[in-house]
PDB file of C-alpha atoms in Angstrom:
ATOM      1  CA  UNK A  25       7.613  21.493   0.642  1.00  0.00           C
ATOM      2  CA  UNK A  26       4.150  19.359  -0.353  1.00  0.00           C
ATOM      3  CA  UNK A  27       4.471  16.166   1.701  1.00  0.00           C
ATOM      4  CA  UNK A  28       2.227  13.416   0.223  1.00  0.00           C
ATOM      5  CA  UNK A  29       1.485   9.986   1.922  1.00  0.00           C
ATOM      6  CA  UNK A  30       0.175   6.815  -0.286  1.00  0.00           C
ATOM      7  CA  UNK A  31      -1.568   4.794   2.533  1.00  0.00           C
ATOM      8  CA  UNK A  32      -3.732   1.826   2.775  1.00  0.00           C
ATOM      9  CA  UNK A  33      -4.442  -0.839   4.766  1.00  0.00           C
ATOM     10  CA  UNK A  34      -4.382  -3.835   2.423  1.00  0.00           C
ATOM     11  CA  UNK A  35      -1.544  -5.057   0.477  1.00  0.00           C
ATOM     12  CA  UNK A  36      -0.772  -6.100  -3.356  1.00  0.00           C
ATOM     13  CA  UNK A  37      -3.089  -2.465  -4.395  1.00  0.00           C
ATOM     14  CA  UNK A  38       0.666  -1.441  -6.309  1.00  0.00           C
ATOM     15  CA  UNK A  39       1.053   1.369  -3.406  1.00  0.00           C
ATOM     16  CA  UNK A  40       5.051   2.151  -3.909  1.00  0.00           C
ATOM     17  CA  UNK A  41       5.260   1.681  -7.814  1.00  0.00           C
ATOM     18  CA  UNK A  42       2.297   4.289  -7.849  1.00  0.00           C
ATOM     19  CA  UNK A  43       4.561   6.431  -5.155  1.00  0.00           C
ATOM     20  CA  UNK A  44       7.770   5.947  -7.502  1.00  0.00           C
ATOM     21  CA  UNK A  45       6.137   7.047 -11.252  1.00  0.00           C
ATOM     22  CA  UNK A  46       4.698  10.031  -8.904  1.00  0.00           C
ATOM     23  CA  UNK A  47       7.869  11.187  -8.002  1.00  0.00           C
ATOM     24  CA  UNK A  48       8.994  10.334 -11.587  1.00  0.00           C
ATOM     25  CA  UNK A  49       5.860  12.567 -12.686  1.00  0.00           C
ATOM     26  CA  UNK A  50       6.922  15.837 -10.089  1.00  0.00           C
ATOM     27  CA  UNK A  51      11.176  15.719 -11.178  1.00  0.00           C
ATOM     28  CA  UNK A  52       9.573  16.019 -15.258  1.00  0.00           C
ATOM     29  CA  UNK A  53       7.861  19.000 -14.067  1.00  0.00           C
ATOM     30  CA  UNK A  54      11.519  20.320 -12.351  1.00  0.00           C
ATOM     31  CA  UNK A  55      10.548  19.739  -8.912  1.00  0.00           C
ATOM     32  CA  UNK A  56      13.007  18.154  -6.775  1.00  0.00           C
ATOM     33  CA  UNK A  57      11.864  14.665  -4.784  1.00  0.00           C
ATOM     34  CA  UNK A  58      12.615  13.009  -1.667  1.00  0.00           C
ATOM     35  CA  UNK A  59      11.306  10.005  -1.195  1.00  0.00           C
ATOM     36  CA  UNK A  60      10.727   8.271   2.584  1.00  0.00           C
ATOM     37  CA  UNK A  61      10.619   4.834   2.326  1.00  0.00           C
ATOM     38  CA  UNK A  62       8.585   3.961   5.393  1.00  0.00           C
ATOM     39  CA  UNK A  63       8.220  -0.208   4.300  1.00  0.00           C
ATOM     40  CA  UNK A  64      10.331  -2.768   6.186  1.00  0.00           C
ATOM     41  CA  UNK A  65       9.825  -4.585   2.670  1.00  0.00           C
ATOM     42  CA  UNK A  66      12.059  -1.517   1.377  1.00  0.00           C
ATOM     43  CA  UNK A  67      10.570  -2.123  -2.619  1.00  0.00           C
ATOM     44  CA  UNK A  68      10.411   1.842  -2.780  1.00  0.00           C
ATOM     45  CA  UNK A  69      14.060   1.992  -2.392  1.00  0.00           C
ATOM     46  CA  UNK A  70      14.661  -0.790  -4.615  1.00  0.00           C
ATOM     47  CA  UNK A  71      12.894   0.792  -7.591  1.00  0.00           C
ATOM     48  CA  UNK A  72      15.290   3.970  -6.510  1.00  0.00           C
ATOM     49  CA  UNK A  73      18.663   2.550  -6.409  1.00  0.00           C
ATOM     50  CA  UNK A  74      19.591   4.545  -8.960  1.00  0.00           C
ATOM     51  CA  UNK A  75      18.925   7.397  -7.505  1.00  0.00           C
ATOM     52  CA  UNK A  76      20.504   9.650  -4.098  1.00  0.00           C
ATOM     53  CA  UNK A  77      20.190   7.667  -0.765  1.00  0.00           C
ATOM     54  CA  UNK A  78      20.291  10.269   1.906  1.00  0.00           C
ATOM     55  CA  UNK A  79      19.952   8.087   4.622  1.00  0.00           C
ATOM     56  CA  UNK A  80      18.225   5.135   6.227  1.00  0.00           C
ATOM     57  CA  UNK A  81      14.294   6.240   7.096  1.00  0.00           C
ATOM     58  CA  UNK A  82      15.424   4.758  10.665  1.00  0.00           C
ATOM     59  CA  UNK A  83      17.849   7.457  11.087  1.00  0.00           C
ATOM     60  CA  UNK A  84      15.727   9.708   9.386  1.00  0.00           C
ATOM     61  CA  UNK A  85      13.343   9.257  12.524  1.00  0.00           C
ATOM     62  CA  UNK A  86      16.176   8.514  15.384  1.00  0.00           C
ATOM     63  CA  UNK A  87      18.926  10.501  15.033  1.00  0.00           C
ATOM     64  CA  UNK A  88      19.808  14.163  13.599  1.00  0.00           C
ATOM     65  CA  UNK A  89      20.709  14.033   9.708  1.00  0.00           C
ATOM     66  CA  UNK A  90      22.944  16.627   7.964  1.00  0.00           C
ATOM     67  CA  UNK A  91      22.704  16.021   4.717  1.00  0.00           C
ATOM     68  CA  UNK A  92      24.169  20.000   3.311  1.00  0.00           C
ATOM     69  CA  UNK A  93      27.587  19.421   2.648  1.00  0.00           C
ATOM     70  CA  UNK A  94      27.243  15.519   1.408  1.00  0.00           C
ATOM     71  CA  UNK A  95      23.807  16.177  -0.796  1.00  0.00           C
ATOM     72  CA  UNK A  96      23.025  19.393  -1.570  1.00  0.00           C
ATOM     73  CA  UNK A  97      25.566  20.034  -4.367  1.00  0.00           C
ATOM     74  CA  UNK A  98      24.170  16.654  -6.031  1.00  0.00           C
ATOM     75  CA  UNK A  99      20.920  18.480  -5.349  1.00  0.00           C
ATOM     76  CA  UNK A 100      21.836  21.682  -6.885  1.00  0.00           C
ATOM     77  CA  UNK A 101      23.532  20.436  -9.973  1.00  0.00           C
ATOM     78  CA  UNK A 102      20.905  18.082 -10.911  1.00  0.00           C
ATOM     79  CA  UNK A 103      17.730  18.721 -11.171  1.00  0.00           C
ATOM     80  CA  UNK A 104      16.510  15.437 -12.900  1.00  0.00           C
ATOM     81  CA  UNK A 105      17.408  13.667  -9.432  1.00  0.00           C
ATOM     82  CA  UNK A 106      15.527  11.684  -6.994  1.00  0.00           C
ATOM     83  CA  UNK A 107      16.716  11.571  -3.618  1.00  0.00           C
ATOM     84  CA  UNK A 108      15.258   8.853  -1.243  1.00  0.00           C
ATOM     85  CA  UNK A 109      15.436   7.876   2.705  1.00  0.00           C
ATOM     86  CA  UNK A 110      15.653   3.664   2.205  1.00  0.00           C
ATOM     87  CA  UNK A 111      13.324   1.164   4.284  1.00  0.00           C
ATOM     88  CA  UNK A 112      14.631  -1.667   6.012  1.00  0.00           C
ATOM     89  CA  UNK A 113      14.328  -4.260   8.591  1.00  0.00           C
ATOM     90  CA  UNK A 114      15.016  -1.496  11.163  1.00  0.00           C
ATOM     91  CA  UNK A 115      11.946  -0.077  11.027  1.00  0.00           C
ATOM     92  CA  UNK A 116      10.723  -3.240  12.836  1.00  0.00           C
ATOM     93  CA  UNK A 117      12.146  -1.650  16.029  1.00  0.00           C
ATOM     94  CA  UNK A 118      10.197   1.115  15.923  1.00  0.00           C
ATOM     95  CA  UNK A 119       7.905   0.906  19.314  1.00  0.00           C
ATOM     96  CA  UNK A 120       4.618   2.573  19.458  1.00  0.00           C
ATOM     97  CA  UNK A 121       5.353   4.505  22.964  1.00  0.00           C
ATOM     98  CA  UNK A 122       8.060   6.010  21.026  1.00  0.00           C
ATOM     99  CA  UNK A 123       5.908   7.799  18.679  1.00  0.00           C
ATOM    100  CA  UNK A 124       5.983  11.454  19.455  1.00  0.00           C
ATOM    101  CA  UNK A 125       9.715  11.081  19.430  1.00  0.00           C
ATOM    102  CA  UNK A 126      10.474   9.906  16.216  1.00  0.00           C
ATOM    103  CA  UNK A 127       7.510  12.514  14.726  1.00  0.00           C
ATOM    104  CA  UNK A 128       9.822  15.440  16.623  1.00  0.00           C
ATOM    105  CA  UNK A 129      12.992  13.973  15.227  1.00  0.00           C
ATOM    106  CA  UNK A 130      11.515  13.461  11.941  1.00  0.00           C
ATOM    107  CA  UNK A 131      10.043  17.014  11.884  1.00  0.00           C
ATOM    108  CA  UNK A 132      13.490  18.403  12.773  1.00  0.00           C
ATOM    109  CA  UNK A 133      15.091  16.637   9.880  1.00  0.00           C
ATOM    110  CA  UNK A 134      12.568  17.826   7.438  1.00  0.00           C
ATOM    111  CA  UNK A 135      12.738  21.052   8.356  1.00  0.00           C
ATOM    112  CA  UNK A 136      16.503  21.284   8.167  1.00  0.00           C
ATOM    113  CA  UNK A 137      15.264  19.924   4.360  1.00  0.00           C
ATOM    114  CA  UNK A 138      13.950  22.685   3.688  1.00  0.00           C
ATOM    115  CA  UNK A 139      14.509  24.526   0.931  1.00  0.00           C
ATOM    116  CA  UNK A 140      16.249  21.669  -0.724  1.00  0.00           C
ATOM    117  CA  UNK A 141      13.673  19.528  -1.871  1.00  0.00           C
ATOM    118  CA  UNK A 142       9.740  20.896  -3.054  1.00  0.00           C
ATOM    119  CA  UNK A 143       7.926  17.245  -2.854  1.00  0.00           C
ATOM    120  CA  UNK A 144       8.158  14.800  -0.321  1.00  0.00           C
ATOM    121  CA  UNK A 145       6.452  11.788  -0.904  1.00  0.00           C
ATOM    122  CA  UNK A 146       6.399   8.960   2.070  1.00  0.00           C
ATOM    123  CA  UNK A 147       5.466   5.337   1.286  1.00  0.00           C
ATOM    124  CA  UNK A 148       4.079   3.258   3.874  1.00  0.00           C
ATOM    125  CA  UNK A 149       3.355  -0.322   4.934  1.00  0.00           C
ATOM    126  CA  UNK A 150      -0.240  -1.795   4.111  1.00  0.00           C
ATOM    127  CA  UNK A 151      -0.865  -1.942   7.702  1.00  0.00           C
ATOM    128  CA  UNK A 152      -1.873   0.001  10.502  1.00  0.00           C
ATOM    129  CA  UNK A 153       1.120   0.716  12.969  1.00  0.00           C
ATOM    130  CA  UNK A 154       3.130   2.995  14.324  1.00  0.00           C
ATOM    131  CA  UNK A 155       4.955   3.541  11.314  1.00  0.00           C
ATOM    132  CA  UNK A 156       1.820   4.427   9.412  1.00  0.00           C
ATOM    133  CA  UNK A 157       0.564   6.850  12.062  1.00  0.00           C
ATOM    134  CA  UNK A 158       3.940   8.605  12.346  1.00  0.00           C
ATOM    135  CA  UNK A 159       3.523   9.129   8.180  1.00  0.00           C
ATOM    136  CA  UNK A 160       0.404  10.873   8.836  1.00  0.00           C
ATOM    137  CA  UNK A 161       1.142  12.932  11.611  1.00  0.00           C
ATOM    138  CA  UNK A 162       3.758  14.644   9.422  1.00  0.00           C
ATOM    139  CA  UNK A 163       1.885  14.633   5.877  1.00  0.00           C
ATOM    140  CA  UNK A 164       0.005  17.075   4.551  1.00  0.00           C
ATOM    141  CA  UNK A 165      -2.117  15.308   1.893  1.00  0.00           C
ATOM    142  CA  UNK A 166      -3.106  11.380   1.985  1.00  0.00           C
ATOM    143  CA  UNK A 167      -3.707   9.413  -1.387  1.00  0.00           C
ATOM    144  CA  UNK A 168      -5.386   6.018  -1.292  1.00  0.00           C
ATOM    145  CA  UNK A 169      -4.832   3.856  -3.783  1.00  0.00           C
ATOM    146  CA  UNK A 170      -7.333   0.860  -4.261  1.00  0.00           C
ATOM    147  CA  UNK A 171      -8.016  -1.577  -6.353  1.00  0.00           C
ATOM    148  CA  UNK A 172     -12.132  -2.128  -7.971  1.00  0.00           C
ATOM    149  CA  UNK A 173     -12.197  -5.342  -5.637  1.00  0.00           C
ATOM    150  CA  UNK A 174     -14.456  -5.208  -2.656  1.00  0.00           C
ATOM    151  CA  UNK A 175     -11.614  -6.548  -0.454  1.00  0.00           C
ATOM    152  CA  UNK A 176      -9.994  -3.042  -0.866  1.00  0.00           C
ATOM    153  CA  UNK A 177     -12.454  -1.162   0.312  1.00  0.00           C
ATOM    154  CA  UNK A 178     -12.083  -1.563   3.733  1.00  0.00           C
ATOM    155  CA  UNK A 179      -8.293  -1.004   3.913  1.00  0.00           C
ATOM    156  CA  UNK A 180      -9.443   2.404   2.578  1.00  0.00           C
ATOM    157  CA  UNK A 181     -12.462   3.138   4.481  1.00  0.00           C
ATOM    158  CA  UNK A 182      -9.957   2.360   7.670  1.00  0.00           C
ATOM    159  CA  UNK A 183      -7.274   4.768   6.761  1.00  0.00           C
ATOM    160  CA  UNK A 184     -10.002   7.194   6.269  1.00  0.00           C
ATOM    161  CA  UNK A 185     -11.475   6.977   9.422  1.00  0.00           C
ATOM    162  CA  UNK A 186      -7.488   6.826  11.252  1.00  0.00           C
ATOM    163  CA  UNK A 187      -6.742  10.045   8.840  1.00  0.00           C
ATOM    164  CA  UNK A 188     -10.237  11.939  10.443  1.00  0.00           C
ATOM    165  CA  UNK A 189      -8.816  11.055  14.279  1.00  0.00           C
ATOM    166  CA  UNK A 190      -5.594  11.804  13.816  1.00  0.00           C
ATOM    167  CA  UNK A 191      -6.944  15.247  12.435  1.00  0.00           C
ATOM    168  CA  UNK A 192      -7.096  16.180  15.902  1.00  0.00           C
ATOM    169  CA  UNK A 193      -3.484  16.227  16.358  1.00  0.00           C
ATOM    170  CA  UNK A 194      -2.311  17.448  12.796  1.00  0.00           C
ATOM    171  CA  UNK A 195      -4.778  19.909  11.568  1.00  0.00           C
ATOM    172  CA  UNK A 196      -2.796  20.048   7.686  1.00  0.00           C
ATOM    173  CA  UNK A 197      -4.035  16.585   7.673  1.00  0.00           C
ATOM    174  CA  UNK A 198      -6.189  15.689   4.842  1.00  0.00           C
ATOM    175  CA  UNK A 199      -7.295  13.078   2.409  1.00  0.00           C
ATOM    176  CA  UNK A 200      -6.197  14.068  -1.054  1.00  0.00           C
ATOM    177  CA  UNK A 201      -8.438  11.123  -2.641  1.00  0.00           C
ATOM    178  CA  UNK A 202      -9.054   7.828  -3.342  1.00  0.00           C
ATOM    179  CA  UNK A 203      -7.269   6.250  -6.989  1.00  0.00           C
ATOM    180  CA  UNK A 204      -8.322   3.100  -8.131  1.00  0.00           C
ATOM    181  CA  UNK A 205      -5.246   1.115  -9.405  1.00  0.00           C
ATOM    182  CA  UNK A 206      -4.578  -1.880 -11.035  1.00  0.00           C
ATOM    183  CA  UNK A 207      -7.694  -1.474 -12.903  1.00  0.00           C
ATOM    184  CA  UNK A 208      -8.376  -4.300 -15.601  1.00  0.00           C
ATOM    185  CA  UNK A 209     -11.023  -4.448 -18.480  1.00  0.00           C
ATOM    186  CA  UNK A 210     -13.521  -7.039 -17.212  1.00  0.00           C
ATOM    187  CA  UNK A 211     -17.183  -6.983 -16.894  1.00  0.00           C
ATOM    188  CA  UNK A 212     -16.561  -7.591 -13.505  1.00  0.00           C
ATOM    189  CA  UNK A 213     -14.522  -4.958 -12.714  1.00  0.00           C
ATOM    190  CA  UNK A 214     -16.234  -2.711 -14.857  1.00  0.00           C
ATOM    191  CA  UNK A 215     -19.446  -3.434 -12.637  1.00  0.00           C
ATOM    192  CA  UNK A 216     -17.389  -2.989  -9.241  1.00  0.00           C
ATOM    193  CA  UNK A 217     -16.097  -0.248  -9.961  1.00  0.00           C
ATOM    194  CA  UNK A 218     -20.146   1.549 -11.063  1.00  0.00           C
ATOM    195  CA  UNK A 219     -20.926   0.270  -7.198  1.00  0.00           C
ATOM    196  CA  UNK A 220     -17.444   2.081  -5.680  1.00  0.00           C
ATOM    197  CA  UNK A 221     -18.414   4.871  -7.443  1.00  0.00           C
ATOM    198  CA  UNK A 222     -21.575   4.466  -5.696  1.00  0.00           C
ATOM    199  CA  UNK A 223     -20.079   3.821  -2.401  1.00  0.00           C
ATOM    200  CA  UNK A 224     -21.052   6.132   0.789  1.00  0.00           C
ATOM    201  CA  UNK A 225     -17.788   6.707   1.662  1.00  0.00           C
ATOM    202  CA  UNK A 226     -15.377   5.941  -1.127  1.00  0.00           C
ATOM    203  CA  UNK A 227     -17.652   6.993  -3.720  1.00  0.00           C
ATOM    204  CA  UNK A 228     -17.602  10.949  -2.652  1.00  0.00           C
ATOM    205  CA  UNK A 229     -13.618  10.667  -2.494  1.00  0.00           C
ATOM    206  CA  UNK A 230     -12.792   8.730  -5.762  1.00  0.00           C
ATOM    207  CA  UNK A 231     -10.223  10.524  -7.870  1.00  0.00           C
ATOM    208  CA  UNK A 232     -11.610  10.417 -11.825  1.00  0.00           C
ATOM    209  CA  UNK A 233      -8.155   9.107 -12.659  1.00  0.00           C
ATOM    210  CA  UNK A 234      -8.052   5.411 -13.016  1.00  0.00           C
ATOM    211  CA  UNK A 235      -4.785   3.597 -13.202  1.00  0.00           C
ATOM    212  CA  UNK A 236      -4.703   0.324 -15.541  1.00  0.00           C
ATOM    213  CA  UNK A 237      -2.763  -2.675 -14.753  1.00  0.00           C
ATOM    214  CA  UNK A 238       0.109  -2.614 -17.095  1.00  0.00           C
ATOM    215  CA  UNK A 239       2.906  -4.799 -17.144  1.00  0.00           C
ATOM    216  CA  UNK A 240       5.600  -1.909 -18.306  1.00  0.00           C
ATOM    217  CA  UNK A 241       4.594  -0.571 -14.952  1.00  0.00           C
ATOM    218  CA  UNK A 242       6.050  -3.244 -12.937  1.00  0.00           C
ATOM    219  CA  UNK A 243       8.795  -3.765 -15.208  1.00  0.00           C
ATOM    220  CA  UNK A 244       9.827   0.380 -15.058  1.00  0.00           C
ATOM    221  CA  UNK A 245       9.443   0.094 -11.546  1.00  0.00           C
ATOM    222  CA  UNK A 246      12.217  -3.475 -11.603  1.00  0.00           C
ATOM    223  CA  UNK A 247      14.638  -2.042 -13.798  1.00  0.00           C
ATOM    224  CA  UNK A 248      14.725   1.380 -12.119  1.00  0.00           C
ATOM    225  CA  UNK A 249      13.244   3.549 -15.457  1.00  0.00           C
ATOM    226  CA  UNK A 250      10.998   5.556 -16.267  1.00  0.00           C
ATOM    227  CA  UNK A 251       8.247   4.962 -17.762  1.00  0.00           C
ATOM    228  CA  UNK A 252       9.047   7.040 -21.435  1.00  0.00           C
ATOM    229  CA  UNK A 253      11.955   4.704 -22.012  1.00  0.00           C
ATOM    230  CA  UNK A 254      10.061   1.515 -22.373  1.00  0.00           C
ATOM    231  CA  UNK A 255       9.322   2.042 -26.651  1.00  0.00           C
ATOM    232  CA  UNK A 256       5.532   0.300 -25.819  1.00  0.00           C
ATOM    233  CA  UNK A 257       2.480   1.611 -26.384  1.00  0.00           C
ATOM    234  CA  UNK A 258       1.239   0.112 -22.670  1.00  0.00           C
ATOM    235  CA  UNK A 259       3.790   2.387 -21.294  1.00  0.00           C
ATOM    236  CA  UNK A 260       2.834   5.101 -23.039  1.00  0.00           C
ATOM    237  CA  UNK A 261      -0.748   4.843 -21.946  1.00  0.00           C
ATOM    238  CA  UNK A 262       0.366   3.767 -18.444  1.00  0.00           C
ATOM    239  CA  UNK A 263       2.537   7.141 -18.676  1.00  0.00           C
ATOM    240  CA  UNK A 264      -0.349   9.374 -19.980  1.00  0.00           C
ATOM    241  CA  UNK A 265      -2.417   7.742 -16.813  1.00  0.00           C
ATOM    242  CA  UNK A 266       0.347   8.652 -14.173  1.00  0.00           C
ATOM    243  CA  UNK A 267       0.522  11.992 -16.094  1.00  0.00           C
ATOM    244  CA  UNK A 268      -3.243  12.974 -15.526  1.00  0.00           C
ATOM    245  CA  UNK A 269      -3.066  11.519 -11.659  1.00  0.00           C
ATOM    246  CA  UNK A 270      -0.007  13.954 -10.812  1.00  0.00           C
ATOM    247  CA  UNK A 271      -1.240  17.058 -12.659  1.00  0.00           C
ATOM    248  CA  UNK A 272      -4.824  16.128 -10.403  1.00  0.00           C
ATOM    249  CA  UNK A 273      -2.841  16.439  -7.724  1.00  0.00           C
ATOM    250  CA  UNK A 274      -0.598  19.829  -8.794  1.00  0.00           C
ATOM    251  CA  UNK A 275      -3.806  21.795  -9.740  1.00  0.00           C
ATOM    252  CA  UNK A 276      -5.385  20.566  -5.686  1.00  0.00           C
ATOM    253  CA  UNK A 277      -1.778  22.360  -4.196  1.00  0.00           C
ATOM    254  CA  UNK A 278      -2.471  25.648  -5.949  1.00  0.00           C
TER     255      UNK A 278
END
């Protein structure tokens, strides 16, 4: 099962409706999703109600889950489905001394999983916590999203540096790349994002896919669609971006 984080440490960079068209992207290609909503904000779940809940991500990471004879034959029978864990005000509680237990419960969950799902993708709250460490110390790949304004860039060159010590404890740890999202067609922009690109640290890990800011993006993500049902062209294009960004990421698994 790939398990991909989106992580950042600043806010408003359009984290979970990036995590929610990728998990869009991976069921079109027949894979089947879970999604761990990791945000107290729970937005992720939101944009998934109409999808599977397994189970709250607090119980996902307190208590032991059996989810075989409730989920899998929703699983089995169809494959167009998105499963998701939801976030809540619970995950407030979680306490940072408690860490290593909720990664062993979590792990146990997820490898009871197994088999069930191929993609896991965890979103995450746009600050550093114990929440957010827990998310890495289970993930496999990290992917950053940021936006081409110099405010973003260190929320990214944070989790970066939090991803490289925490490498010590997970070893399958890694940073999958840096996306720039949101993008807009200014001069301004334009001429941040030639310095990112130029950036010591970002610059080696930007992704070539760029993400636009497109309005069919947050309305998919409101009224729980996908993308190829809105009848725009912005969707399309917003679509064809996503597209590129999750095939990136299929051709770095292989």
């Amino acid at each position: 099962m790939i398990r991909l984080t989106l992580s950042t440490q600043k806010g408003g960079v359009g984290k979970t409706a990036l995590a929610v068209n990728l998990a869009r992207y991976f069921v079109d290609k027949h894979k089947k999703v879970l999604v761990i909503d990791l945000d107290v904000q729970g937005n992720a779940s939101d944009s998934l109600s109409d999808c599977k809940k397994v189970c709250s991500s607090f119980d996902l990471m307190t208590k032991s889950v059996s989810i075989l004879d409730t989920l899998l034959p929703t699983i089995e029978s169809n494959n167009d489905n998105i499963c998701f864990t939801s976030g809540d005000g619970a995950l407030a509680d979680l306490k940072e001394s408690n860490i290593e237990a909720y990664v062993k419960q979590l792990e146990a969950n997820l490898n009871g999983f197994e088999g069930l799902f191929d993609v896991l993708i965890i979103d995450t709250p746009p600050t550093l916590g114990p929440i957010q460490v827990l998310s890495l110390l289970i993930s496999q790949k990290v992917l950053i999203p940021i936006e081409v304004e110099f405010s973003s860039l260190s929320g990214a060159v944070n989790i970066a540096t939090t991803i490289e010590n925490l490498k010590k404890i997970n070893s399958d740890l890694d940073i999958l790349g840096i996306v720039v999202n949101k993008m807009q067609a200014k001069p301004r922009l334009k001429s941040n994002l030639i310095e990112i690109q130029n950036h010591p640290i970002i610059g080696q890990l930007l992704l070539p896919t760029l993400i636009y800011n497109r309005d069919s993006i947050a309305q998919a993500t409101a009224e729980h669609k996908h993308l190829r049902d809105l009848n725009k062209s912005a969707a399309k294009k917003a679509l064809a971006e996503v597209n590129a960004l999750g095939d990136y990421i299929t051709k770095k698994y292989k």
